[in-house]
Coordinates of C-alpha atoms and ligand atoms in Angstrom, one line a residue:
Chain F
M1 CA 0.0 0.0 0.0
S2 CA 1.4 3.4 -1.0
S3 CA 1.9 5.9 1.8
T4 CA -0.6 8.2 0.1
I5 CA -3.3 5.6 0.4
A6 CA -2.3 5.0 4.0
L7 CA -2.7 8.7 4.6
I8 CA -6.2 8.7 3.2
E9 CA -7.2 5.7 5.3
S10 CA -6.1 7.4 8.5
A11 CA -7.9 10.6 7.5
Q12 CA -11.2 12.1 8.6
P13 CA -13.7 12.6 5.8
I14 CA -14.9 16.2 5.4
S15 CA -17.0 16.3 2.2
Q16 CA -17.5 14.8 -1.2
G17 CA -18.0 16.9 -4.3
A18 CA -18.5 15.9 -7.9
E19 CA -14.9 15.1 -8.5
A20 CA -13.1 14.7 -5.2
K21 CA -13.3 13.4 -1.7
V22 CA -11.9 15.8 0.9
Y23 CA -10.3 14.7 4.2
K24 CA -8.5 16.2 7.2
A25 CA -5.3 14.4 8.0
Y26 CA -1.8 14.6 9.6
L27 CA 1.4 14.2 7.6
H28 CA 3.5 13.9 10.7
N29 CA 2.5 12.8 14.2
G30 CA 1.8 15.8 16.3
G31 CA 2.2 18.1 13.3
T32 CA -0.3 20.6 11.9
P33 CA -3.3 19.2 10.0
V34 CA -3.6 19.2 6.2
L35 CA -6.5 19.0 3.8
V36 CA -6.3 16.0 1.5
K37 CA -8.2 16.2 -1.7
H38 CA -8.5 12.9 -3.4
R39 CA -9.7 12.7 -7.0
F40 CA -10.9 9.1 -6.9
R41 CA -11.3 6.9 -9.9
K42 CA -14.3 7.5 -12.1
Q43 CA -15.6 4.1 -13.1
Y44 CA -17.5 5.4 -16.2
R45 CA -14.3 6.7 -17.8
H46 CA -11.8 4.6 -19.8
P47 CA -9.0 3.8 -17.4
T48 CA -6.3 5.3 -19.5
L49 CA -8.3 8.5 -20.0
D50 CA -9.1 8.6 -16.3
A51 CA -5.5 8.3 -15.3
T52 CA -4.3 11.0 -17.6
L53 CA -7.0 13.4 -16.6
T54 CA -6.6 12.9 -12.9
K55 CA -2.9 13.4 -13.1
S56 CA -3.1 16.6 -15.1
R57 CA -5.8 18.0 -12.9
V58 CA -4.0 17.4 -9.6
A59 CA -0.9 19.0 -11.2
G60 CA -3.0 21.8 -12.5
E61 CA -4.6 22.6 -9.2
A62 CA -1.2 22.5 -7.5
R63 CA 0.3 24.8 -10.1
A64 CA -2.5 27.4 -9.8
L65 CA -2.0 27.4 -6.0
L66 CA 1.7 27.9 -6.4
K67 CA 1.3 30.7 -8.9
C68 CA -1.1 32.4 -6.5
L69 CA 1.2 31.9 -3.6
R70 CA 4.1 33.5 -5.5
A71 CA 1.9 36.4 -6.4
G72 CA 1.0 36.9 -2.8
V73 CA -2.7 35.8 -3.0
N74 CA -4.0 34.3 0.2
V75 CA -4.5 30.6 -0.7
P76 CA -3.6 27.4 1.2
G77 CA 0.0 26.4 0.9
V78 CA 0.8 23.2 -1.0
R79 CA 2.1 20.4 1.3
M80 CA 2.2 17.2 -0.9
V81 CA 1.4 16.3 -4.4
D82 CA 0.9 12.7 -5.6
S83 CA -0.7 13.1 -9.0
A84 CA -0.5 9.4 -9.9
E85 CA -2.7 8.6 -7.0
G86 CA -4.8 11.7 -7.6
V87 CA -4.0 13.3 -4.3
L88 CA -3.2 16.8 -3.3
C89 CA -2.5 17.9 0.3
I90 CA -2.7 21.5 1.2
E91 CA -2.5 23.7 4.3
W92 CA -5.5 23.2 6.6
I93 CA -7.3 26.6 7.0
D94 CA -8.8 27.0 10.5
G95 CA -11.9 29.1 10.1
Q96 CA -15.3 29.6 8.6
S97 CA -16.5 29.6 5.1
V98 CA -17.7 33.0 4.0
R99 CA -21.0 31.5 3.0
K100 CA -21.8 30.6 6.6
L101 CA -20.8 34.1 7.9
L102 CA -23.3 35.9 5.7
P103 CA -27.0 36.0 6.1
G104 CA -28.8 33.2 4.1
G105 CA -25.7 31.0 3.9
E106 CA -27.0 28.6 6.5
E107 CA -30.2 27.9 4.7
E108 CA -30.8 25.8 1.6
E109 CA -27.8 23.6 2.5
E110 CA -29.2 21.1 0.1
L111 CA -28.1 23.4 -2.7
D112 CA -24.5 23.1 -1.7
D113 CA -22.3 21.2 -4.1
A114 CA -20.8 19.1 -1.4
T115 CA -22.3 16.7 1.1
D116 CA -21.3 17.4 4.6
L117 CA -19.9 14.2 6.1
T118 CA -18.7 15.6 9.4
G119 CA -22.0 15.7 11.1
E120 CA -20.9 18.7 13.1
S121 CA -23.7 21.1 13.6
S122 CA -22.6 24.4 12.0
Q123 CA -22.4 27.6 13.9
N124 CA -25.3 29.9 14.5
A125 CA -26.3 31.8 11.3
A126 CA -26.5 35.1 13.1
V127 CA -22.8 35.7 13.4
S128 CA -23.1 39.4 13.8
S129 CA -19.5 40.2 14.8
L130 CA -18.0 38.5 11.7
R131 CA -14.9 38.0 13.9
G132 CA -14.2 41.6 14.4
Y133 CA -14.9 42.6 10.8
D134 CA -17.9 44.5 9.5
V135 CA -19.5 43.1 6.5
D136 CA -18.2 45.8 4.3
E137 CA -14.7 45.2 5.3
L138 CA -15.1 41.5 4.6
M139 CA -16.4 42.3 1.1
S140 CA -13.3 44.5 0.5
L141 CA -11.0 41.6 1.5
I142 CA -12.8 39.4 -1.0
G143 CA -12.5 41.9 -3.8
R144 CA -8.9 42.5 -3.1
E145 CA -7.9 38.8 -3.1
I146 CA -9.8 38.1 -6.4
G147 CA -8.1 41.2 -7.9
K148 CA -4.7 39.8 -6.9
M149 CA -5.5 36.4 -8.3
H150 CA -6.7 37.9 -11.6
Q151 CA -3.6 40.1 -11.8
A152 CA -1.6 36.8 -11.7
D153 CA -3.8 35.7 -14.6
I154 CA -5.4 32.9 -12.7
V155 CA -9.1 32.5 -13.3
H156 CA -10.8 30.6 -10.4
G157 CA -13.6 29.0 -12.4
D158 CA -15.9 28.4 -9.4
L159 CA -16.1 31.6 -7.3
T160 CA -18.7 31.1 -4.7
T161 CA -18.9 32.2 -1.0
S162 CA -18.4 28.5 -0.1
N163 CA -15.0 28.7 -1.8
M164 CA -13.7 31.4 0.5
M165 CA -12.7 31.1 4.1
L166 CA -12.1 33.6 6.9
H167 CA -9.0 32.3 8.7
S168 CA -9.3 32.7 12.4
S169 CA -5.9 33.8 13.6
S170 CA -4.0 34.1 16.8
Q171 CA -4.7 36.9 19.3
G172 CA -4.1 40.4 18.0
Q173 CA -3.7 39.5 14.4
R174 CA -6.3 40.4 11.8
P175 CA -8.0 37.5 10.2
R176 CA -7.1 36.6 6.6
L177 CA -9.5 35.9 3.8
V178 CA -8.4 32.8 1.9
L179 CA -9.5 31.6 -1.5
I180 CA -9.9 27.8 -1.8
D181 CA -10.8 25.1 -4.2
F182 CA -8.8 25.7 -7.4
G183 CA -10.2 22.5 -9.0
L184 CA -11.7 24.4 -11.9
S185 CA -9.1 27.1 -12.2
Y186 CA -7.0 27.9 -15.2
Y187 CA -4.5 30.3 -16.6
S188 CA -5.9 33.1 -18.8
T189 CA -5.1 36.7 -19.7
L190 CA -8.5 37.3 -21.3
V191 CA -10.8 40.0 -20.1
E192 CA -13.8 37.8 -20.9
D193 CA -12.6 35.0 -18.6
K194 CA -12.1 37.3 -15.7
A195 CA -15.4 39.0 -16.3
V196 CA -17.1 35.6 -16.3
D197 CA -15.4 34.8 -13.0
L198 CA -16.9 37.9 -11.4
Y199 CA -20.3 37.2 -13.0
V200 CA -20.3 33.7 -11.5
L201 CA -19.6 35.2 -8.1
E202 CA -22.4 37.7 -8.5
R203 CA -24.8 34.9 -9.4
A204 CA -23.6 32.9 -6.3
F205 CA -24.2 35.9 -4.1
S206 CA -27.7 36.6 -5.4
S207 CA -28.8 33.0 -5.2
T208 CA -27.4 32.4 -1.7
H209 CA -27.6 35.6 0.2
P210 CA -30.7 37.8 0.3
D211 CA -30.3 41.5 -0.6
S212 CA -26.8 40.9 -1.9
E213 CA -26.5 43.8 -4.2
P214 CA -24.7 46.2 -1.8
L215 CA -22.5 43.3 -0.7
F216 CA -21.4 42.5 -4.3
A217 CA -21.0 46.2 -5.0
S218 CA -18.4 46.4 -2.2
V219 CA -16.6 43.4 -3.6
L220 CA -16.4 45.1 -7.0
K221 CA -15.2 48.4 -5.5
A222 CA -12.2 46.7 -3.8
Y223 CA -11.6 44.6 -6.9
E224 CA -11.5 47.8 -9.0
A225 CA -9.0 49.5 -6.6
Q226 CA -6.8 46.4 -6.7
M227 CA -6.8 45.9 -10.4
G228 CA -5.9 49.5 -11.3
K229 CA -5.8 50.2 -15.0
E230 CA -6.7 46.6 -15.8
W231 CA -10.1 47.3 -14.4
S232 CA -11.6 49.5 -17.2
A233 CA -11.8 46.7 -19.8
I234 CA -13.2 44.2 -17.3
G235 CA -15.7 46.7 -15.9
K236 CA -16.8 47.5 -19.5
R237 CA -17.3 43.9 -20.2
L238 CA -19.4 43.5 -17.1
D239 CA -21.5 46.5 -18.0
E240 CA -22.2 45.1 -21.5
G241 CA -24.1 42.4 -19.7
A242 CA -24.5 38.9 -20.7
P243 CA -25.0 37.8 -24.3
S244 CA -22.9 34.8 -23.6
F245 CA -24.1 34.5 -20.1
R246 CA -27.0 32.4 -19.5
C247 CA -30.7 32.4 -18.4
N248 CA -32.7 35.5 -18.6
L249 CA -34.9 34.7 -15.7
K250 CA -33.3 36.6 -12.8
S251 CA -32.0 35.2 -9.6
S252 CA -33.3 31.7 -10.1
Chain O
M1 CA -35.7 30.4 8.9
T2 CA -37.9 30.2 5.8
V3 CA -40.5 27.5 5.9
K4 CA -41.0 26.0 2.5
A5 CA -44.6 25.6 1.6
K6 CA -45.3 22.6 -0.7
K7 CA -45.8 24.0 -4.1
R8 CA -49.1 23.5 -5.7
N9 CA -49.2 22.1 -9.3
P10 CA -50.5 24.9 -11.5
L11 CA -51.7 22.4 -14.1
Q12 CA -55.3 21.4 -13.3
P13 CA -56.3 17.8 -13.9
P14 CA -58.0 17.5 -17.3
D15 CA -61.8 18.1 -17.0
R16 CA -62.2 16.0 -20.2
T17 CA -60.1 14.4 -22.9
Y18 CA -57.6 16.7 -24.6
L19 CA -56.0 16.0 -28.0
A20 CA -53.2 17.7 -29.8
L21 CA -51.4 17.2 -33.1
G22 CA -47.7 17.9 -33.0
L23 CA -45.6 18.8 -36.1
E24 CA -41.8 18.8 -36.1
G25 CA -39.3 19.6 -38.9
S26 CA -36.5 21.6 -37.4
A27 CA -33.8 19.4 -39.0
N28 CA -33.8 16.5 -41.4
K29 CA -36.7 14.6 -39.6
L30 CA -40.3 15.3 -40.4
G31 CA -42.6 14.1 -37.7
A32 CA -46.3 14.1 -36.9
G33 CA -47.9 12.7 -33.8
I34 CA -51.2 12.9 -31.8
I35 CA -51.2 12.8 -28.0
Q36 CA -54.1 12.4 -25.7
H37 CA -54.4 13.6 -22.1
A38 CA -57.4 11.7 -20.6
Q39 CA -59.6 12.7 -17.8
D40 CA -58.1 10.0 -15.5
G41 CA -54.8 11.9 -15.8
S42 CA -53.2 9.4 -18.2
T43 CA -51.3 10.4 -21.3
S44 CA -51.3 8.2 -24.4
V45 CA -49.4 8.4 -27.7
L46 CA -52.1 7.7 -30.3
S47 CA -49.7 8.0 -33.2
N48 CA -46.1 9.0 -33.9
I49 CA -45.0 9.0 -37.5
R50 CA -41.6 10.1 -38.9
H51 CA -39.9 10.4 -42.2
T52 CA -36.2 11.1 -42.4
Y53 CA -34.4 12.9 -45.2
I54 CA -31.3 10.8 -45.8
T55 CA -28.4 12.1 -47.8
P56 CA -25.7 10.0 -49.5
P57 CA -22.6 9.0 -47.5
G58 CA -20.2 12.0 -47.1
E59 CA -23.0 14.5 -47.5
G60 CA -24.8 16.6 -45.0
F61 CA -28.4 17.9 -45.4
Q62 CA -28.8 21.4 -46.8
P63 CA -31.6 23.7 -45.6
R64 CA -33.2 24.1 -49.1
D65 CA -33.3 20.3 -49.9
T66 CA -34.5 19.5 -46.4
A67 CA -37.4 22.0 -46.6
L68 CA -38.3 20.5 -50.0
H69 CA -38.3 17.0 -48.4
H70 CA -40.6 18.2 -45.6
R71 CA -43.1 19.8 -48.1
Q72 CA -43.1 16.7 -50.2
W73 CA -43.8 14.4 -47.3
A74 CA -46.0 16.6 -45.1
M75 CA -49.4 15.3 -46.4
T76 CA -48.4 11.7 -46.3
V77 CA -46.9 11.8 -42.8
I78 CA -49.8 13.8 -41.3
Q79 CA -52.4 11.7 -42.9
E80 CA -50.8 8.5 -41.6
A81 CA -50.6 10.1 -38.1
V82 CA -54.3 11.0 -38.1
E83 CA -55.4 7.6 -39.5
K84 CA -53.3 5.6 -37.0
S85 CA -54.7 7.7 -34.1
G86 CA -58.3 6.8 -34.8
V87 CA -59.4 10.4 -34.1
S88 CA -60.4 13.0 -36.6
M89 CA -58.8 16.4 -37.2
R90 CA -62.0 17.9 -35.8
D91 CA -61.5 16.3 -32.4
L92 CA -58.2 18.1 -31.8
D93 CA -57.8 20.9 -29.2
C94 CA -54.8 22.5 -30.9
I95 CA -52.1 22.1 -33.5
C96 CA -48.6 22.4 -32.2
Y97 CA -45.6 23.1 -34.3
T98 CA -41.9 23.7 -33.7
K99 CA -41.2 27.4 -33.4
G100 CA -37.4 26.8 -33.1
P101 CA -34.5 26.4 -32.7
G102 CA -33.5 24.7 -35.9
M103 CA -32.8 25.3 -39.6
G104 CA -34.8 28.2 -41.0
A105 CA -36.2 26.9 -44.2
P106 CA -37.3 23.5 -42.8
L107 CA -38.9 25.2 -39.8
Q108 CA -40.8 27.6 -42.1
S109 CA -42.1 24.8 -44.3
V110 CA -43.6 22.9 -41.4
A111 CA -45.0 26.1 -39.8
L112 CA -46.8 26.9 -43.0
V113 CA -48.4 23.5 -42.9
A114 CA -49.5 24.1 -39.3
R115 CA -51.0 27.5 -40.2
T116 CA -52.9 26.0 -43.1
L117 CA -54.4 23.2 -40.9
S118 CA -55.2 25.7 -38.2
L119 CA -57.2 27.8 -40.6
L120 CA -58.8 24.8 -42.4
Y121 CA -60.1 23.2 -39.2
D122 CA -60.4 26.3 -37.1
K123 CA -58.0 25.1 -34.4
P124 CA -55.7 27.2 -32.2
L125 CA -51.9 27.0 -32.9
V126 CA -49.3 26.5 -30.2
G127 CA -45.7 27.3 -31.1
V128 CA -43.3 25.0 -29.2
N129 CA -39.6 25.2 -28.2
H130 CA -38.0 22.1 -29.6
C131 CA -35.8 21.5 -26.6
V132 CA -38.7 21.8 -24.2
G133 CA -40.5 19.3 -26.4
H134 CA -37.6 16.8 -25.8
I135 CA -37.6 17.4 -22.1
E136 CA -41.4 17.1 -21.6
M137 CA -41.6 13.9 -23.7
G138 CA -38.6 12.4 -21.8
R139 CA -40.2 13.2 -18.5
Q140 CA -43.6 11.7 -19.6
I141 CA -42.1 8.5 -21.0
T142 CA -39.7 7.7 -18.2
G143 CA -41.6 9.2 -15.2
A144 CA -38.5 11.0 -14.1
Q145 CA -39.7 13.7 -11.7
N146 CA -37.1 16.4 -11.5
P147 CA -34.0 15.2 -13.3
V148 CA -31.0 17.0 -14.5
V149 CA -31.4 16.8 -18.2
L150 CA -28.6 16.2 -20.7
Y151 CA -29.9 17.3 -24.1
V152 CA -27.6 16.1 -26.8
S153 CA -28.5 16.2 -30.5
G154 CA -27.2 17.3 -33.9
G155 CA -27.8 21.0 -33.1
N156 CA -27.7 21.2 -29.3
T157 CA -25.6 20.2 -26.3
Q158 CA -27.0 21.4 -23.0
V159 CA -27.1 20.4 -19.3
I160 CA -30.4 21.6 -18.0
A161 CA -32.2 21.7 -14.6
Y162 CA -35.6 23.0 -13.8
S163 CA -36.0 25.9 -11.4
R164 CA -38.8 28.3 -10.8
Q165 CA -40.7 27.8 -14.1
C166 CA -37.6 27.9 -16.2
Y167 CA -35.4 25.2 -17.7
R168 CA -32.1 26.7 -16.7
I169 CA -29.1 25.9 -18.7
F170 CA -26.2 25.0 -16.4
G171 CA -23.8 24.0 -19.1
E172 CA -23.5 23.8 -22.8
T173 CA -21.2 23.5 -25.7
L174 CA -19.0 26.6 -26.4
D175 CA -18.8 25.7 -30.1
I176 CA -20.3 22.8 -32.0
A177 CA -23.0 20.4 -30.8
V178 CA -22.0 16.8 -30.0
G179 CA -24.2 15.3 -32.7
N180 CA -22.7 17.6 -35.2
C181 CA -19.2 16.5 -34.1
L182 CA -20.1 12.8 -34.5
D183 CA -21.9 13.4 -37.8
R184 CA -19.1 15.3 -39.4
F185 CA -16.6 12.7 -38.4
A186 CA -18.9 10.0 -39.9
R187 CA -18.8 11.8 -43.2
V188 CA -15.0 12.1 -43.1
I189 CA -14.7 8.3 -42.8
N190 CA -17.6 7.8 -45.3
L191 CA -20.1 6.1 -43.0
S192 CA -23.7 5.8 -44.2
N193 CA -26.2 8.4 -43.1
D194 CA -28.8 5.6 -42.8
P195 CA -30.5 5.5 -40.3
S196 CA -28.2 8.1 -38.9
P197 CA -24.4 8.8 -38.9
G198 CA -24.4 8.7 -35.1
Y199 CA -25.9 5.2 -35.1
N200 CA -23.2 4.0 -37.4
I201 CA -20.4 5.6 -35.4
E202 CA -21.8 3.7 -32.4
Q203 CA -21.7 0.4 -34.2
E204 CA -18.1 1.0 -35.5
A205 CA -17.0 2.0 -32.0
K206 CA -18.0 -1.4 -30.6
K207 CA -15.2 -2.9 -32.8
G208 CA -12.6 -0.3 -31.7
K209 CA -9.9 -1.2 -29.2
R210 CA -7.3 1.5 -29.2
L211 CA -7.8 4.8 -27.4
V212 CA -5.9 7.5 -29.2
P213 CA -5.2 10.7 -27.3
L214 CA -7.6 13.6 -28.0
P215 CA -7.9 17.0 -26.4
Y216 CA -10.3 16.9 -23.4
A217 CA -12.0 20.2 -23.0
T218 CA -14.4 20.8 -20.2
K219 CA -14.6 24.3 -18.6
G220 CA -16.7 24.3 -15.5
M221 CA -20.0 23.0 -16.7
D222 CA -19.3 23.8 -20.4
V223 CA -17.6 21.7 -23.1
S224 CA -15.7 22.6 -26.3
L225 CA -15.8 20.1 -29.1
S226 CA -14.4 21.7 -32.2
G227 CA -10.8 21.0 -31.2
I228 CA -11.6 17.3 -30.8
L229 CA -13.1 17.1 -34.3
T230 CA -10.0 18.7 -35.8
S231 CA -7.8 16.2 -33.9
I232 CA -9.7 13.1 -34.8
E233 CA -9.9 14.2 -38.4
A234 CA -6.1 14.6 -38.4
Y235 CA -5.7 10.9 -37.4
T236 CA -7.2 10.0 -40.8
Q237 CA -4.1 11.6 -42.3
D238 CA -1.7 9.8 -39.9
K239 CA 0.8 7.3 -41.3
R240 CA -0.6 4.6 -39.0
F241 CA -4.2 5.0 -40.2
R242 CA -5.7 2.1 -42.2
P243 CA -9.1 3.1 -43.7
H244 CA -10.0 -0.6 -44.3
G245 CA -8.9 -1.9 -40.9
A246 CA -6.2 -4.3 -39.9
P247 CA -5.4 -7.5 -41.8
E248 CA -6.0 -10.4 -39.4
G249 CA -3.2 -10.8 -36.8
D250 CA -1.2 -7.8 -38.0
P251 CA 1.2 -6.8 -35.2
E252 CA 1.8 -3.4 -36.7
D253 CA 1.2 -0.2 -34.9
I254 CA -1.9 0.9 -36.7
I255 CA -5.1 2.9 -36.2
T256 CA -8.4 1.8 -37.7
P257 CA -11.6 3.8 -38.3
Q258 CA -13.1 1.7 -35.6
D259 CA -10.4 2.8 -33.1
L260 CA -11.2 6.4 -34.0
C261 CA -14.9 6.0 -33.5
F262 CA -14.2 4.3 -30.2
S263 CA -11.8 7.1 -29.1
L264 CA -14.2 9.9 -30.1
Q265 CA -17.1 8.4 -28.2
E266 CA -15.1 7.6 -25.1
T267 CA -13.6 11.1 -24.9
V268 CA -16.7 13.1 -25.8
F269 CA -19.1 11.1 -23.7
S270 CA -16.7 11.4 -20.7
M271 CA -16.9 15.1 -21.0
L272 CA -20.7 15.0 -21.1
V273 CA -21.0 12.7 -18.1
E274 CA -18.5 14.9 -16.2
I275 CA -20.5 18.2 -16.7
T276 CA -23.7 16.4 -16.0
E277 CA -22.3 15.0 -12.7
R278 CA -21.2 18.5 -11.8
A279 CA -24.7 19.9 -12.3
M280 CA -26.2 17.0 -10.3
A281 CA -23.8 17.7 -7.4
H282 CA -24.5 21.4 -7.6
I283 CA -28.2 21.1 -7.3
G284 CA -28.3 17.9 -5.2
S285 CA -30.2 15.8 -7.7
K286 CA -29.8 12.0 -8.1
E287 CA -31.7 11.6 -11.4
V288 CA -30.5 12.3 -14.9
L289 CA -32.5 12.2 -18.1
C290 CA -30.8 11.9 -21.5
V291 CA -32.8 13.3 -24.4
G292 CA -32.0 14.2 -28.0
G293 CA -30.8 12.0 -30.8
V294 CA -27.4 11.3 -29.2
G295 CA -29.2 10.3 -26.0
C296 CA -30.1 7.0 -27.6
N297 CA -26.5 6.0 -27.8
E298 CA -26.2 3.0 -25.5
R299 CA -22.6 3.7 -24.5
L300 CA -23.5 7.2 -23.4
Q301 CA -26.5 5.7 -21.4
E302 CA -24.2 3.1 -19.9
M303 CA -21.6 5.7 -18.8
M304 CA -24.3 7.9 -17.4
G305 CA -25.8 5.0 -15.6
I306 CA -22.4 4.1 -13.9
M307 CA -22.0 7.7 -12.8
A308 CA -25.5 8.0 -11.5
A309 CA -25.3 4.7 -9.6
E310 CA -22.1 5.9 -7.9
R311 CA -24.1 8.9 -6.7
G312 CA -26.9 6.6 -5.5
G313 CA -29.2 7.6 -8.3
R314 CA -30.2 6.5 -11.8
V315 CA -30.3 7.4 -15.4
F316 CA -33.5 7.7 -17.5
A317 CA -33.5 7.4 -21.2
T318 CA -35.9 6.7 -24.0
D319 CA -35.5 4.8 -27.3
E320 CA -35.2 6.1 -30.8
R321 CA -39.0 6.7 -31.1
F322 CA -38.8 9.5 -28.6
C323 CA -35.1 10.4 -28.5
I324 CA -34.8 11.2 -32.2
D325 CA -36.8 14.2 -33.3
N326 CA -40.5 13.5 -33.5
G327 CA -43.9 15.1 -33.7
I328 CA -45.3 13.6 -30.5
M329 CA -42.9 15.5 -28.2
I330 CA -44.1 18.8 -29.8
A331 CA -47.7 17.7 -29.2
Q332 CA -46.9 16.9 -25.6
A333 CA -45.2 20.2 -24.7
G334 CA -47.7 22.1 -26.8
L335 CA -50.7 20.5 -25.1
L336 CA -49.3 21.2 -21.6
A337 CA -48.9 24.9 -22.5
H338 CA -52.4 24.9 -24.1
R339 CA -54.0 23.5 -21.0
M340 CA -52.5 26.4 -19.2
G341 CA -54.3 28.7 -21.6
H342 CA -51.5 29.4 -24.0
E343 CA -52.0 29.7 -27.7
T344 CA -50.0 31.4 -30.6
P345 CA -52.1 33.9 -32.6
L346 CA -51.8 33.4 -36.3
Q347 CA -49.9 36.7 -36.8
D348 CA -47.3 35.5 -34.3
S349 CA -46.9 32.0 -35.6
T350 CA -43.4 32.6 -36.9
C351 CA -40.3 30.6 -36.5
T352 CA -37.0 31.4 -35.0
Q353 CA -33.6 29.7 -35.7
R354 CA -32.4 30.8 -32.2
F355 CA -34.8 30.0 -29.4
R356 CA -33.1 29.3 -26.1
T357 CA -34.5 26.7 -23.7
D358 CA -34.4 29.1 -20.8
E359 CA -36.6 31.7 -22.7
V360 CA -39.7 29.5 -22.2
H361 CA -42.1 30.2 -19.3
V362 CA -42.8 26.7 -18.0
A363 CA -46.2 27.6 -16.7
W364 CA -47.4 24.0 -16.2
R365 CA -44.8 23.1 -13.5
A366 CA -44.7 24.2 -9.9
Ligands
ADP401 N1 -7.5 24.4 3.0 C1 -8.7 24.1 3.7 N2 -8.7 24.1 5.0 C2 -9.8 23.8 5.7 N3 -11.0 23.4 5.1 C3 -11.0 23.4 3.8 C4 -9.9 23.8 3.0 N4 -10.2 23.7 1.7 C5 -11.5 23.3 1.7 N5 -12.0 23.1 2.9 C6 -13.3 22.7 3.2 O1 -13.7 21.5 2.5 C7 -14.8 21.8 1.6 C8 -14.6 21.2 0.2 O2 -13.3 21.5 -0.3 P1 -13.1 22.1 -1.8 O3 -11.7 22.3 -2.0 O4 -14.0 23.3 -1.9 O5 -13.6 20.9 -2.8 P2 -14.9 20.7 -3.6 O6 -14.4 20.6 -5.0 O7 -15.4 19.4 -3.1 O8 -15.8 21.8 -3.4 C9 -14.8 23.3 1.6 O9 -16.1 23.8 1.3 C10 -14.3 23.7 2.9 O10 -15.4 23.7 3.9
MG402 MG1 -15.8 23.9 -3.2

């Protein structure tokens, strides 16, 4: 048995998405925890195709994270990559998903794209303090991190409030906003791709959090400030609306 | 906390028997069918007749010739549908026709027939979205309640889920449709168009063994297929390619047309299953329904079934009578709309080549 498989067998399951199972585990006894993301074998796929895809996706996700880290974007550090086994281990972020910190995020859990396997009851929805941040400040943090990521020409591909975490930090330090789940990310310099990234986030806000317009506006404001002169083309693309974006029934 | 009230079905049970004629001709199939919604709530297909315009190997169908085919066959096909149904034109509640999407000239020729019949028998017209026709017929035949729908045909590739009286498109092709991709490759290797190029690709693929590398292009819940078509076509120019297959026991490193059909299906279908699974995970659904001509491919159904089973769910599919374009699906979707009070006035009974699935107000569902 490979050491990677042994690691998974000792790990605690966290959730299962469409593509991967996610665990919490320890690489060393008494060390800090890591998050293990295992792209398990897809039985419907030809084995050769499955192996090639899994390998390139694990490597791709690791590469995107490393590129973000180098550009100073807050993302989990990469701890271990075993692309042949489909396993990526990253820094464990101690904190809350932004979704759960915002109003509405606790409801309609059945719409989440992952099944919660921990069975832990989640915290009270009415987190008014937001760990010392006001909502506006949290939105600014989000806008700034997305801006930094786009400046590094990484498009996330799945920007939702579930894929951002507020890192609870040690006494006195300000919490960090961390972007997670780069499973659908890719490299692109195109205005269109970055605009779609933001549009996807706007849709996620409006479908999850009631009265989200001012929230998203704050995100955009901070994003604009971060992007500098790169903003104008993206802003223009957003204003043009959505011929290639889908469904004209709003907020469904 | 919001308390979810159980939503009431807006469609009232029929107070009598309802009958509709459906006419379809958005591509190379001309179809006519009569559906019945009975008072006991049951739905019956009284007739479902189709005639396909088949072109010689290596040739696609052109709009003008296809429209001509539909005009030539309209009377025969409709007459047969009426005779087989055992009802008369006078018993109908409405005449449903495909408003779009599809090829302009063939759509027009069938809409003209629908208008003529409407005036002749004084029956209201109902213009129907072709994609919604596929979805409603698939739901009716399989009994799938609220599935994620994979709609795959010669002109369309979409992953759809119902939400708030709209069939929302979660993912789709960014360039060509999957059926178009298969058909075009069938022409490159000179497969017959009878009964359909896609059917013949499926048969050839069963004899293929070797998986050649092809670009795999999913982007979130979307796919891109034109790069794959270019690559698979390039293999037919490869030194290893043998258009007439391998001599028995040949140890050489060769690629056969069967290998290419196999590789094309395995790669393209994996992409489709992957985006469907992503949509299912996203909305938390365990059912998937395959509709459209490519939806009757048994390898696609098998792969979809394995994926669904792994998620604790199942796949629903229909056979060629309902998967391939047909008149009855237009009758079914049209009659549902008609029972909600919808009709298309004569002056609005136009066609449109572009008509997105999510533009339709699905008034008959809660
Ligand atoms: N680095 C991390 N540290 C702690 N928890 C994480 C981390 N990354 C993800 N999670 C938790 O695991 C869940 C699933 O992980 P994610 O990477 O988003 O995979 P998926 O593709 O299944 O959505 C997240 O919603 C989050 O709650
Ligand atoms: Mg996620």
